[in-house]
mmCIF file of C-alpha atoms in Angstrom:
data_model
loop_
_atom_site.group_PDB
_atom_site.id
_atom_site.type_symbol
_atom_site.label_atom_id
_atom_site.label_comp_id
_atom_site.label_asym_id
_atom_site.label_seq_id
_atom_site.Cartn_x
_atom_site.Cartn_y
_atom_site.Cartn_z
ATOM 1 C CA THR T 1 133.041 127.741 261.962
ATOM 2 C CA MET T 2 133.068 131.393 263.007
ATOM 3 C CA GLY T 3 136.632 131.061 264.285
ATOM 4 C CA LYS T 4 137.775 129.534 260.995
ATOM 5 C CA LYS T 5 136.059 132.289 259.057
ATOM 6 C CA ARG T 6 137.803 134.930 261.139
ATOM 7 C CA ARG T 7 141.179 133.275 260.642
ATOM 8 C CA ARG T 8 140.602 133.075 256.863
ATOM 9 C CA MET T 9 139.519 136.707 256.832
ATOM 10 C CA GLY T 10 142.585 137.688 258.839
ATOM 11 C CA LYS T 11 144.893 135.855 256.394
ATOM 12 C CA LYS T 12 143.054 137.444 253.495
ATOM 13 C CA ARG T 13 143.538 140.887 255.033
ATOM 14 C CA LEU T 14 147.240 140.201 255.556
ATOM 15 C CA ARG T 15 147.597 139.148 251.900
ATOM 16 C CA MET T 16 145.661 142.266 250.873
ATOM 17 C CA ASN T 17 147.810 144.495 253.100
ATOM 18 C CA LYS T 18 150.963 142.988 251.556
ATOM 19 C CA LYS T 19 149.640 143.734 248.066
ATOM 20 C CA VAL T 20 148.776 147.296 249.046
ATOM 21 C CA ARG T 21 152.189 147.768 250.627
ATOM 22 C CA THR T 22 153.882 146.361 247.506
ATOM 23 C CA TYR T 23 151.923 148.748 245.278
ATOM 24 C CA CYS T 24 152.706 151.664 247.587
ATOM 25 C CA ASN T 25 156.378 150.720 247.644
ATOM 26 C CA LEU T 26 156.413 150.815 243.827
ATOM 27 C CA LEU T 27 154.098 153.769 243.393
ATOM 28 C CA PHE T 28 155.750 156.141 245.866
ATOM 29 C CA PRO T 29 159.210 156.131 244.231
ATOM 30 C CA ALA T 30 157.591 156.494 240.793
ATOM 31 C CA ILE T 31 155.683 159.579 241.978
ATOM 32 C CA VAL T 32 158.837 161.046 243.504
ATOM 33 C CA VAL T 33 160.781 160.509 240.249
ATOM 34 C CA ILE T 34 157.993 162.088 238.189
ATOM 35 C CA MET T 35 157.859 165.091 240.517
ATOM 36 C CA LEU T 36 161.638 165.523 240.326
ATOM 37 C CA VAL T 37 161.597 165.372 236.534
ATOM 38 C CA ILE T 38 158.805 167.945 236.347
ATOM 39 C CA SER T 39 160.346 170.265 238.929
ATOM 40 C CA CYS T 40 163.818 170.076 237.352
ATOM 41 C CA LYS T 41 162.543 171.342 234.020
ATOM 42 C CA PRO T 42 165.097 173.920 232.944
ATOM 43 C CA GLY T 43 163.784 177.431 233.038
ATOM 44 C CA VAL T 44 164.858 180.977 233.603
ATOM 45 C CA PRO T 45 166.111 181.429 237.171
ATOM 46 C CA ASN T 46 163.879 183.607 239.327
ATOM 47 C CA GLU T 47 166.454 186.367 239.696
ATOM 48 C CA TYR T 48 166.023 187.216 236.005
ATOM 49 C CA ILE T 49 163.036 188.666 234.193
ATOM 50 C CA GLN T 50 160.841 185.804 233.006
ATOM 51 C CA PRO T 51 160.284 185.313 229.239
ATOM 52 C CA ASP T 52 156.715 186.663 229.058
ATOM 53 C CA GLU T 53 157.619 189.816 230.954
ATOM 54 C CA MET T 54 160.861 190.200 228.983
ATOM 55 C CA GLU T 55 158.827 190.002 225.776
ATOM 56 C CA ALA T 56 156.517 192.768 226.988
ATOM 57 C CA ILE T 57 159.454 194.957 228.022
ATOM 58 C CA LEU T 58 161.317 194.465 224.743
ATOM 59 C CA TYR T 59 158.166 195.179 222.746
ATOM 60 C CA ASP T 60 157.635 198.441 224.615
ATOM 61 C CA TYR T 61 161.352 199.246 224.449
ATOM 62 C CA HIS T 62 161.584 198.898 220.666
ATOM 63 C CA PHE T 63 158.305 200.724 220.161
ATOM 64 C CA SER T 64 159.535 203.594 222.337
ATOM 65 C CA GLN T 65 162.862 203.783 220.509
ATOM 66 C CA ALA T 66 161.005 204.029 217.198
ATOM 67 C CA LEU T 67 158.974 206.908 218.655
ATOM 68 C CA ALA T 68 162.166 208.639 219.789
ATOM 69 C CA TYR T 69 163.543 208.537 216.241
ATOM 70 C CA ARG T 70 160.251 209.308 214.526
ATOM 71 C CA ASN T 71 160.563 213.077 214.439
ATOM 72 C CA MET T 72 164.334 213.279 214.637
ATOM 73 C CA ASP T 73 166.046 216.368 213.409
ATOM 74 C CA ASP T 74 168.826 216.010 210.844
ATOM 75 C CA GLY T 75 171.304 216.101 213.721
ATOM 76 C CA ASN T 76 172.832 219.493 212.855
ATOM 77 C CA ARG T 77 171.061 221.332 215.681
ATOM 78 C CA ILE T 78 171.008 220.415 219.339
ATOM 79 C CA GLN T 79 167.585 221.061 220.802
ATOM 80 C CA ASP T 80 168.242 221.134 224.560
ATOM 81 C CA LEU T 81 165.936 218.512 226.054
ATOM 82 C CA GLN T 82 164.634 217.307 222.700
ATOM 83 C CA THR T 83 167.824 215.649 221.450
ATOM 84 C CA PRO T 84 167.381 212.095 220.146
ATOM 85 C CA MET T 85 169.601 210.611 222.879
ATOM 86 C CA TYR T 86 167.615 212.389 225.578
ATOM 87 C CA LYS T 87 164.344 211.118 224.094
ATOM 88 C CA ARG T 88 165.700 207.597 223.767
ATOM 89 C CA ASN T 89 166.824 207.554 227.391
ATOM 90 C CA LEU T 90 163.591 209.150 228.600
ATOM 91 C CA TYR T 91 161.495 206.520 226.796
ATOM 92 C CA TYR T 92 163.792 203.750 228.006
ATOM 93 C CA GLN T 93 163.364 204.849 231.619
ATOM 94 C CA ALA T 94 159.583 205.115 231.121
ATOM 95 C CA VAL T 95 159.430 201.530 229.829
ATOM 96 C CA LEU T 96 161.383 200.234 232.810
ATOM 97 C CA LYS T 97 159.150 202.188 235.198
ATOM 98 C CA LYS T 98 156.002 200.888 233.482
ATOM 99 C CA HIS T 99 157.147 197.307 234.062
ATOM 100 C CA GLY T 100 158.509 197.926 237.572
ATOM 101 C CA VAL T 101 162.036 196.878 236.599
ATOM 102 C CA THR T 102 165.313 198.559 237.453
ATOM 103 C CA GLU T 103 168.000 199.188 234.872
ATOM 104 C CA ALA T 104 170.250 196.700 236.695
ATOM 105 C CA GLU T 105 167.574 193.985 236.586
ATOM 106 C CA PHE T 106 166.980 194.598 232.887
ATOM 107 C CA ASP T 107 170.699 194.599 232.080
ATOM 108 C CA SER T 108 171.447 191.426 234.053
ATOM 109 C CA SER T 109 168.472 189.720 232.421
ATOM 110 C CA LEU T 110 169.734 190.719 228.979
ATOM 111 C CA VAL T 111 173.143 189.252 229.828
ATOM 112 C CA TYR T 112 171.412 186.024 230.874
ATOM 113 C CA TYR T 113 169.372 185.883 227.661
ATOM 114 C CA TYR T 114 172.443 186.671 225.517
ATOM 115 C CA SER T 115 174.037 183.537 226.913
ATOM 116 C CA HIS T 116 170.800 181.578 226.295
ATOM 117 C CA SER T 117 170.263 182.587 222.700
ATOM 118 C CA GLU T 118 167.507 180.036 222.021
ATOM 119 C CA ASP T 119 165.336 181.713 224.658
ATOM 120 C CA LEU T 120 166.164 185.180 223.352
ATOM 121 C CA TYR T 121 165.364 184.085 219.798
ATOM 122 C CA LYS T 122 161.925 182.817 220.898
ATOM 123 C CA ILE T 123 161.238 186.071 222.745
ATOM 124 C CA TYR T 124 162.221 188.209 219.762
ATOM 125 C CA LYS T 125 160.170 186.042 217.425
ATOM 126 C CA ARG T 126 157.089 186.817 219.556
ATOM 127 C CA VAL T 127 158.043 190.511 219.757
ATOM 128 C CA SER T 128 158.320 190.591 215.967
ATOM 129 C CA GLU T 129 154.906 188.928 215.581
ATOM 130 C CA ARG T 130 153.364 191.478 217.967
ATOM 131 C CA MET T 131 154.959 194.358 216.067
ATOM 132 C CA GLU T 132 153.614 193.001 212.786
ATOM 133 C CA LYS T 133 150.104 192.682 214.238
ATOM 134 C CA THR T 134 150.318 196.225 215.583
ATOM 135 C CA ALA T 135 151.507 197.560 212.228
ATOM 136 C CA ILE T 136 148.705 195.770 210.382
ATOM 137 C CA GLY T 137 146.252 197.037 213.009
ATOM 138 C CA VAL T 138 147.166 200.631 212.192
ATOM 139 C CA GLY T 139 146.931 200.138 208.445
ATOM 140 C CA ALA T 140 150.200 198.661 207.185
ATOM 141 C CA LYS T 141 149.973 195.953 204.569
ATOM 142 C CA ALA T 142 151.503 192.568 205.294
ATOM 143 C CA SER T 143 153.396 192.786 201.995
ATOM 144 C CA ASP T 144 154.970 196.072 203.118
ATOM 145 C CA ILE T 145 156.106 194.536 206.402
ATOM 146 C CA ASP T 146 157.622 191.513 204.657
ATOM 147 C CA LYS T 147 159.303 193.755 202.094
ATOM 148 C CA TYR T 148 161.537 195.460 204.646
ATOM 149 C CA SER T 149 162.760 192.658 206.857
ATOM 150 C CA GLN T 150 162.966 188.908 207.036
ATOM 151 C CA LEU T 151 164.830 186.279 209.013
ATOM 152 C CA ASN T 152 167.036 183.860 207.116
ATOM 153 C CA GLU T 153 167.466 180.194 208.025
ATOM 154 C CA ASN T 154 170.201 181.119 210.528
ATOM 155 C CA GLY T 155 167.994 183.607 212.335
ATOM 156 C CA CYS T 156 169.878 186.600 210.952
ATOM 157 C CA LEU T 157 167.887 189.626 209.983
ATOM 158 C CA LEU T 158 168.080 190.357 206.268
ATOM 159 C CA TYR T 159 167.071 193.711 204.919
ATOM 160 C CA THR T 160 165.641 193.762 201.430
ATOM 161 C CA PHE T 161 164.738 196.945 199.645
#
């Protein structure tokens, strides 16, 4: 009886091993396909500035450009190192340095985003939201912010005065 039991157990193990192998044969390709689908998710190539960092750079860039124009002269006098163009460039270089990005990296990333306008639109939407929060944080009213600029249904900036 012990011999018969062992033979039955051996056959049972073989049937079990076949089931496990069948499941593994089905499961392994499914896992591989899932991994390929997840890993092939389109994104910004690594050689370009990634969206979150690009958002931070553009926020700082636009903020710095506003500062450069803030106390602009009427343009009739040239004030050596205080000209608006000098200030704009100085602030631009400071933003790039702050984020550890070269001008070439920033420019090539902008070219990439210009050709992927959906990504650039999303980035600028977040930049705009951050600017609005900053403005409200320093005392601007939401109605004042909305009064000066809006996006239409095509994503174009409309100025209303």
